Amino acid sequence: MTPSSIRRRPRRAPTHISVRVAHTLLGGVIAVLWLVWPGLTASSSSDRPAALPSTAPTPGAAAQEEGEETSTADLVLPLVALGTAAVLAAYTHVRRTRRARTRTTPGGPASAPDPGSAHSLDRLDEQARALLVEADDCVRASGEELAAAGATSAPQKLEHFALAVREAQWELSAAFAIRQRYDDGVPAETSARRQALAGIVGRCTEAGRRLDAEAPAFDAVRGLDRDVGAALEAAETRFREVAARTSTAGATLAALGGRYAATACAPVVGHVEQAKDRLVFTTFHLNQARQAADLADPRRAAAHLRAAEAATDQSATFGAAVERLAGELSTAERLTGAALTGAEVEIAGARERVAKAAGGEALAGIPAGELTSRLMHADAVLAAVRETLTGGPYDPLDALRRVVRAVAPVSVERAGVLAVAGELVARSTTAGAADFVATHRGAVGAEARTRLATARRLLTEDPLAADALARTALHLAEQDVRVHGTPASGTSPHADGVGGALLGGVLLGGDPAPGPPAGFGGPGSRARRNFPLS
């Protein structure tokens, strides 16, 4: 069933044409009657029989009566015509008003082409993908600058803007949900799929509009165009903290490499180097912001400051990912033994159910023979995991994933240690994919973002599905980055880190030079700090 948020009234062009033709004909009839009526009244007067002499009025009275009748007839037709025109105008106005009020696509009239228009479904699909990426970038950048503003502004002054970001996120989440269903082939009808794409366009447009509407007020509260002093000091303090944590993350990653298999550390390989690259970029722009502030150029200082804040955030994301993975691997390592035990209990219970089934009776809708095959597969997986644990360094998260997936087809319980293990694995995979998309969003497309959004939504409902979707999202995002390539640095004498900043969406793409820094706002306002940053 198509969601109500994306329904649209079908066009009724033939009805509109017939109504206009009827209006024209009616107007023509009225005009003809108006022209011929005086002749008809005059003719009817001349054809009257002569009155008897005994009852005839005087000549003066007859003339007066005839004049009054003619005057009345001449006044009736114009009044009828004016009344009819007024009724038709009111009717047309009401119809247009009702059509405008019954549009359900957010953000105004739907942007989707009509089925009979020259625009193809593929072009609308391309537009929906582009708007998803744009809206996602705007929501991310708005949330990041909102967090930066919290260092110098009272929380109550930012509550209104936090609400705007949440509302934009709600619209974006709805758009991603529609997109996931669309990619899954739902709905199947061409007209319904067109409406689904129109719904995505409308949702993304509304998310951007909500952020654009608050951008001027946000700038006024933050006040960077007046004085960047306090914000600059806060950014420099955060830079020093993140730089220290980046060094710690490097030591942590080295320790992980010596303790676990290479696959365990694969999600964060290169993170420390990328964190340092963003810090090099931050160093340059903090210096530029300080110089501009000293020269009493707060607007230019604000542009450099915003670039430095965004790069620092991404450097912190890289470092935090290493520390988070270290904690997840440690937890998984402690949980592996208990997960194997819980899996054995589930398998034993399934065997008992098969033994009690008479004549191959189906169990929970599963034929006994198929359940037996699943049990054999689960036994083989558990044996392989045990061998992995005794064979040297291993990947604890991957071991848990294998155990949980092997037992899920034969398990009737969705609680206990296996549920905990499945959620741990799903959260780790989803967080890793989210970090990659956030720090490479200058190249990541709509499909990877859609799978990531769906994985986040399913984390608590279906961890196994969330884990699979997050892995798919990461694969697609990495593929997008490989196709896109790393933007070339060296565009200016001080361009160190510019390539990574473009790849991460810290700077908006420009031609030929990098664009302005991304900040709070929608598509119409996020590039407002448009100053040369080279």
XYZ file of C-alpha atoms in Angstrom:
534
model
C 0.000 0.000 0.000
C 1.352 3.391 -0.949
C 1.914 5.561 2.149
C -0.499 8.420 2.554
C 2.426 10.822 2.694
C 3.186 10.224 -0.970
C -0.306 10.043 -2.488
C -1.215 12.580 -5.117
C -4.418 13.371 -6.875
C -4.297 12.202 -10.484
C -4.366 14.878 -13.121
C -7.711 15.474 -14.768
C -6.840 17.478 -17.837
C -9.830 16.207 -19.904
C -12.252 17.326 -17.181
C -10.693 20.792 -17.074
C -11.019 21.151 -20.849
C -14.686 20.100 -20.847
C -15.474 22.585 -18.083
C -13.805 25.411 -19.995
C -15.746 24.526 -23.178
C -18.998 24.550 -21.227
C -18.129 27.968 -19.780
C -17.464 29.314 -23.289
C -20.714 27.969 -24.750
C -22.771 29.308 -21.865
C -21.196 32.736 -22.245
C -21.954 32.703 -25.985
C -25.612 31.803 -25.416
C -26.004 34.615 -22.899
C -24.437 37.101 -25.332
C -26.774 36.055 -28.170
C -29.835 36.320 -25.967
C -28.744 39.747 -24.828
C -28.498 40.951 -28.450
C -31.792 39.523 -29.762
C -33.976 40.078 -26.710
C -34.887 43.724 -27.500
C -36.083 42.640 -30.962
C -38.165 39.853 -29.529
C -39.821 42.142 -27.019
C -40.530 44.762 -29.672
C -42.026 42.163 -32.012
C -44.240 40.778 -29.330
C -45.527 44.269 -28.593
C -46.433 44.981 -32.237
C -48.274 41.664 -32.608
C -50.681 42.367 -29.769
C -54.435 42.623 -30.799
C -56.014 46.044 -30.709
C -57.841 46.903 -27.531
C -61.638 47.634 -27.513
C -62.415 51.305 -27.566
C -64.454 51.104 -24.446
C -61.537 49.758 -22.399
C -58.451 51.262 -24.126
C -56.276 53.526 -22.040
C -55.356 56.950 -23.099
C -52.418 57.331 -25.526
C -50.190 58.832 -22.826
C -50.808 55.958 -20.414
C -50.101 53.330 -23.110
C -46.799 54.898 -24.009
C -45.793 55.044 -20.351
C -46.675 51.343 -19.841
C -44.751 50.245 -22.945
C -41.675 52.197 -21.849
C -41.754 50.641 -18.401
C -41.935 47.089 -19.893
C -39.085 47.757 -22.292
C -36.908 49.267 -19.523
C -37.527 46.266 -17.262
C -36.597 43.794 -20.019
C -33.414 45.687 -20.796
C -32.335 45.506 -17.140
C -33.052 41.800 -16.573
C -30.541 40.412 -19.081
C -27.464 42.303 -17.827
C -28.304 41.282 -14.257
C -28.658 37.631 -15.296
C -25.365 37.747 -17.201
C -23.501 39.352 -14.316
C -24.915 36.838 -11.842
C -23.981 33.909 -14.051
C -20.427 35.191 -14.500
C -20.065 35.645 -10.736
C -21.261 32.094 -10.077
C -18.843 30.654 -12.645
C -15.923 32.634 -11.207
C -16.719 31.478 -7.676
C -17.032 27.867 -8.846
C -13.634 27.999 -10.577
C -11.998 29.565 -7.514
C -13.390 26.884 -5.187
C -12.158 24.068 -7.434
C -8.646 25.505 -7.577
C -8.552 26.025 -3.815
C -9.659 22.468 -3.151
C -7.035 21.075 -5.515
C -4.319 23.082 -3.777
C -5.421 21.979 -0.297
C -5.613 18.287 -1.161
C -2.017 17.982 -2.316
C -0.254 15.666 0.134
C 3.341 15.826 -1.038
C 5.428 17.754 1.537
C 7.159 20.897 0.445
C 4.547 22.125 -2.015
C 3.440 20.828 -5.394
C 4.948 17.505 -6.358
C 7.986 17.630 -8.557
C 7.241 14.311 -10.208
C 6.398 14.440 -13.908
C 3.025 13.227 -15.093
C 2.835 9.799 -16.699
C 2.271 11.436 -20.049
C 5.076 13.980 -19.764
C 8.387 13.826 -21.599
C 10.299 13.178 -18.382
C 11.091 9.529 -17.797
C 10.930 7.534 -14.596
C 14.712 7.190 -14.763
C 15.174 10.946 -14.628
C 12.905 11.222 -11.608
C 14.835 8.385 -9.984
C 18.083 10.256 -10.592
C 16.608 13.409 -9.057
C 15.428 11.491 -5.983
C 18.894 9.984 -5.465
C 20.597 13.362 -5.744
C 18.188 14.982 -3.282
C 18.676 12.150 -0.783
C 22.421 12.731 -0.797
C 22.018 16.500 -0.560
C 19.488 16.336 2.283
C 21.616 13.828 4.195
C 24.666 16.077 3.871
C 22.678 19.086 5.058
C 21.332 17.282 8.118
C 24.798 15.997 9.028
C 26.501 19.383 8.623
C 23.727 21.144 10.526
C 24.051 18.757 13.447
C 27.818 19.175 13.509
C 27.746 22.971 13.565
C 24.964 22.891 16.151
C 27.256 20.833 18.392
C 30.081 23.312 17.822
C 27.783 26.199 18.744
C 27.060 24.468 22.047
C 30.587 25.276 23.220
C 29.835 29.008 23.371
C 26.015 29.338 23.461
C 23.563 28.477 26.218
C 21.584 25.260 25.566
C 18.219 27.054 25.794
C 19.230 29.350 22.926
C 19.863 26.346 20.704
C 16.791 24.263 21.536
C 14.798 25.690 18.632
C 17.546 24.812 16.158
C 17.964 21.341 17.623
C 14.246 20.821 16.993
C 14.671 21.938 13.384
C 17.473 19.409 12.887
C 15.347 16.643 14.413
C 12.390 17.507 12.205
C 14.626 17.510 9.133
C 15.997 14.148 10.233
C 12.454 12.785 10.526
C 11.683 13.843 6.971
C 14.961 12.333 5.764
C 14.313 9.057 7.602
C 10.899 8.805 5.944
C 12.514 9.442 2.544
C 15.101 6.700 3.169
C 12.340 4.282 4.197
C 10.456 4.986 0.959
C 13.676 4.539 -0.993
C 14.404 1.177 0.634
C 10.956 -0.110 -0.268
C 11.386 1.264 -3.783
C 14.700 -0.584 -4.175
C 13.000 -3.739 -2.895
C 10.461 -3.444 -5.723
C 7.577 -2.046 -3.666
C 5.351 -0.782 -5.144
C 5.484 -2.630 -8.444
C 3.162 -0.520 -10.617
C 4.841 2.194 -12.669
C 2.421 4.928 -11.580
C 2.834 3.980 -7.925
C 6.620 3.920 -8.258
C 6.464 7.391 -9.754
C 4.464 8.534 -6.728
C 7.032 6.926 -4.407
C 9.836 8.883 -6.058
C 7.734 12.038 -5.805
C 7.375 11.322 -2.101
C 11.163 11.096 -1.720
C 11.597 14.386 -3.553
C 8.971 16.042 -1.375
C 10.417 14.747 1.895
C 13.963 15.812 1.023
C 12.745 19.214 -0.126
C 10.893 19.721 3.143
C 13.957 18.716 5.185
C 16.069 21.284 3.367
C 13.388 23.949 3.646
C 13.159 23.450 7.411
C 16.913 23.972 7.823
C 17.052 26.903 5.402
C 14.302 28.642 7.348
C 16.362 28.554 10.558
C 19.787 29.396 9.103
C 19.555 33.227 9.480
C 18.400 32.963 13.096
C 21.118 30.417 13.835
C 23.767 32.771 12.466
C 22.374 35.565 14.603
C 22.579 33.441 17.756
C 26.067 32.213 17.023
C 27.264 35.679 16.053
C 30.380 34.643 14.129
C 29.982 37.544 11.706
C 30.354 39.938 14.639
C 33.043 38.282 16.744
C 34.715 34.890 16.407
C 36.903 35.238 19.475
C 35.092 32.894 21.860
C 34.298 30.320 19.185
C 37.888 30.385 17.945
C 39.243 29.739 21.419
C 36.818 26.827 21.861
C 37.880 25.376 18.498
C 41.558 25.617 19.386
C 40.945 23.857 22.707
C 39.051 21.058 21.005
C 41.798 20.750 18.387
C 44.387 20.100 21.093
C 42.156 17.492 22.763
C 41.511 15.649 19.509
C 45.200 15.715 18.573
C 46.058 14.051 21.885
C 43.380 11.383 21.392
C 44.639 10.716 17.879
C 48.062 9.797 19.264
C 46.388 7.467 21.750
C 44.328 5.891 18.964
C 47.533 5.128 17.073
C 48.922 3.189 20.040
C 45.604 1.381 20.481
C 45.514 0.313 16.838
C 49.041 -1.044 17.059
C 48.072 -3.125 20.107
C 44.995 -4.483 18.330
C 47.121 -5.598 15.401
C 49.306 -7.667 17.702
C 46.410 -9.326 19.526
C 43.761 -10.090 16.909
C 43.593 -11.294 13.315
C 43.993 -8.770 10.517
C 40.273 -8.941 9.693
C 39.443 -7.717 13.211
C 41.281 -4.425 12.635
C 40.296 -4.016 8.980
C 37.397 -1.578 9.668
C 39.786 1.028 11.124
C 42.927 0.505 9.069
C 44.111 3.923 7.891
C 41.955 5.804 10.379
C 44.861 7.289 12.305
C 46.510 8.570 9.134
C 43.263 10.139 7.954
C 42.749 11.706 11.378
C 46.184 13.317 11.143
C 45.412 14.539 7.620
C 42.294 16.316 8.887
C 44.315 17.837 11.737
C 46.846 19.261 9.251
C 43.942 20.883 7.439
C 42.566 22.149 10.760
C 45.900 23.684 11.749
C 46.072 25.770 8.607
C 42.503 27.057 8.848
C 42.696 27.846 12.545
C 45.739 29.984 11.781
C 43.897 31.681 8.927
C 40.891 32.325 11.169
C 43.127 33.870 13.842
C 44.820 36.140 11.286
C 41.488 37.268 9.831
C 40.183 38.012 13.310
C 43.273 40.094 14.090
C 42.657 42.038 10.878
C 39.045 42.740 11.949
C 37.585 40.578 9.170
C 35.120 38.427 11.118
C 33.258 37.079 8.080
C 36.395 35.610 6.547
C 37.443 34.385 9.969
C 34.079 32.642 10.355
C 34.546 30.758 7.075
C 37.981 29.468 8.085
C 36.711 28.662 11.569
C 33.822 26.592 10.246
C 36.199 24.604 7.996
C 38.475 23.926 10.974
C 35.566 22.842 13.197
C 34.271 20.350 10.640
C 37.718 18.863 10.028
C 38.303 18.500 13.762
C 34.992 16.641 14.083
C 36.047 14.161 11.421
C 39.453 13.666 12.994
C 37.674 12.902 16.284
C 35.422 10.412 14.469
C 38.436 8.517 13.113
C 40.076 8.317 16.521
C 36.880 7.377 18.359
C 36.247 4.559 15.877
C 39.549 2.927 16.837
C 38.800 3.140 20.552
C 35.237 1.893 20.079
C 36.368 -1.105 18.032
C 38.911 -1.995 20.700
C 36.133 -2.137 23.290
C 33.846 -4.161 21.011
C 36.561 -6.725 20.268
C 37.309 -7.121 23.960
C 33.619 -7.636 24.766
C 33.207 -10.110 21.901
C 36.246 -12.068 23.044
C 34.744 -12.501 26.506
C 31.352 -13.426 25.053
C 32.499 -16.026 22.530
C 32.695 -18.941 24.973
C 29.244 -18.237 26.392
C 27.817 -17.861 22.877
C 29.166 -21.288 21.887
C 27.585 -22.821 24.961
C 24.264 -21.129 24.274
C 24.397 -22.318 20.665
C 24.966 -25.902 21.760
C 21.935 -25.697 24.036
C 19.785 -24.412 21.163
C 20.989 -27.190 18.874
C 20.288 -29.857 21.484
C 16.770 -28.524 21.962
C 16.150 -28.586 18.236
C 17.317 -32.214 18.049
C 14.864 -33.187 20.756
C 12.034 -31.595 18.816
C 13.025 -33.509 15.704
C 13.159 -36.781 17.644
C 9.666 -36.234 19.041
C 8.192 -35.384 15.648
C 6.321 -38.361 14.157
C 6.655 -39.266 10.491
C 8.602 -36.197 9.443
C 6.028 -33.793 10.894
C 6.837 -30.131 10.298
C 8.154 -28.167 13.287
C 7.257 -24.478 13.438
C 6.485 -24.686 9.740
C 9.855 -26.304 8.939
C 9.869 -29.899 7.609
C 11.768 -32.256 9.892
C 14.174 -33.188 7.109
C 15.103 -29.577 6.423
C 15.549 -28.877 10.124
C 17.916 -31.857 10.339
C 19.992 -30.373 7.509
C 20.145 -27.046 9.317
C 21.316 -28.761 12.477
C 24.120 -30.471 10.581
C 25.210 -27.117 9.135
C 25.129 -25.483 12.583
C 27.273 -28.278 14.017
C 29.847 -27.781 11.262
C 29.994 -24.010 11.845
C 30.457 -24.409 15.616
C 33.231 -26.925 15.057
C 34.982 -24.507 12.687
C 34.681 -21.665 15.206
C 36.162 -23.793 17.988
C 39.081 -24.630 15.728
C 39.568 -20.935 14.973
C 39.712 -20.094 18.673
C 42.540 -22.545 19.248
C 44.478 -21.706 16.105
C 45.980 -18.366 17.175
C 44.834 -14.747 16.818
C 41.246 -14.547 15.575
C 38.461 -12.054 14.982
C 36.044 -12.261 17.948
C 33.298 -10.258 16.243
C 33.420 -12.468 13.158
C 33.348 -15.578 15.363
C 30.198 -14.315 17.091
C 28.609 -13.472 13.746
C 29.199 -16.997 12.470
C 27.763 -18.606 15.606
C 24.656 -16.424 15.690
C 23.906 -16.875 11.994
C 24.398 -20.649 12.141
C 22.020 -21.120 15.058
C 19.332 -18.640 14.012
C 17.595 -21.050 11.543
C 17.107 -23.710 14.247
C 16.555 -21.512 17.298
C 13.145 -20.746 18.759
C 14.415 -18.306 21.376
C 15.292 -14.704 20.640
C 16.765 -13.863 24.027
C 19.754 -14.802 26.116
C 23.425 -14.716 25.232
C 22.912 -15.267 21.518
C 20.629 -12.236 21.302
C 23.230 -10.142 23.110
C 25.937 -11.413 20.779
C 23.863 -10.670 17.686
C 23.134 -7.112 18.802
C 26.800 -6.477 19.624
C 27.862 -7.569 16.159
C 25.135 -5.539 14.441
C 25.928 -2.377 16.389
C 29.637 -2.689 15.648
C 29.069 -3.163 11.918
C 26.526 -0.352 11.714
C 28.753 2.076 13.626
C 31.683 1.283 11.353
C 29.615 1.874 8.225
C 28.216 5.110 9.678
C 31.722 6.408 10.441
C 32.881 5.639 6.913
C 29.915 7.392 5.305
C 30.276 10.424 7.599
C 33.977 10.874 6.826
C 33.686 10.156 3.075
C 30.328 11.724 2.312
C 31.753 13.816 -0.495
C 31.804 10.622 -2.582
C 29.195 8.266 -1.081
C 25.960 7.905 -3.026
C 22.314 7.346 -2.193
C 22.280 3.545 -2.234
C 24.886 3.142 0.505
C 23.186 5.815 2.628
C 19.809 4.119 2.189
C 21.134 0.737 3.337
C 22.803 2.396 6.322
C 19.600 4.189 7.323
C 17.665 0.918 7.121
C 20.299 -0.911 9.175
C 20.013 1.701 11.908
C 16.238 1.371 11.929
C 16.408 -2.433 12.266
C 19.066 -2.584 14.992
C 16.677 -3.490 17.785
C 14.040 -5.241 15.656
C 16.254 -7.615 13.656
C 19.995 -7.462 14.438
C 20.846 -10.103 11.836
C 19.209 -8.079 9.052
C 20.781 -4.874 10.377
C 24.234 -6.468 10.334
C 23.785 -7.657 6.745
C 22.513 -4.266 5.568
C 25.335 -2.403 7.320
C 27.925 -4.637 5.659
C 26.269 -3.970 2.311
C 26.258 -0.222 3.028
C 29.973 -0.257 3.831
C 30.763 -2.224 0.677
C 28.764 0.178 -1.494
C 30.324 3.226 0.176
C 33.841 1.893 -0.347
C 32.968 1.209 -3.970
C 31.718 4.786 -4.394
C 34.973 6.148 -2.974
C 37.077 3.988 -5.287
C 35.085 5.155 -8.306
C 35.194 8.778 -7.171
C 38.886 8.777 -6.294
C 40.583 11.035 -3.794
C 40.427 14.692 -4.875
C 43.860 15.956 -5.804
C 45.550 18.212 -3.306
C 48.045 20.867 -4.206
C 45.514 23.334 -5.555
C 47.243 26.065 -3.560
C 50.507 26.508 -1.636
C 48.627 25.748 1.603
C 46.399 22.961 0.327
C 47.581 20.175 2.651
C 44.565 18.152 3.645
C 42.261 19.701 1.050
C 41.791 16.376 -0.757
C 40.607 14.683 2.422
C 38.426 17.661 3.320
C 36.664 17.459 -0.050
C 36.267 13.704 0.250
C 34.804 14.118 3.716
C 32.428 16.911 2.749
C 34.172 19.420 5.019
C 34.425 21.664 1.974
C 31.716 21.711 -0.657
C 32.870 20.853 -4.129
C 33.930 23.800 -6.256
C 35.130 24.386 -9.785
C 38.020 24.700 -10.156
C 38.925 25.615 -6.564
C 37.351 23.974 -3.485
C 34.065 25.475 -2.389
C 33.056 26.986 0.950
C 32.773 25.016 4.193
C 29.547 23.176 4.909
C 27.494 24.496 7.804
C 24.060 24.717 9.355
C 21.315 25.034 6.774
C 19.643 23.438 3.805
C 20.577 23.492 0.108
C 19.778 27.196 -0.164
C 21.953 28.378 2.723
C 24.652 25.849 3.599
C 27.165 27.479 1.244
C 26.565 31.037 2.485
C 30.097 31.424 3.905
C 31.409 31.593 0.367
C 34.903 33.029 0.826
C 38.110 31.843 -0.887
C 39.839 29.575 1.641
C 43.122 29.021 -0.188
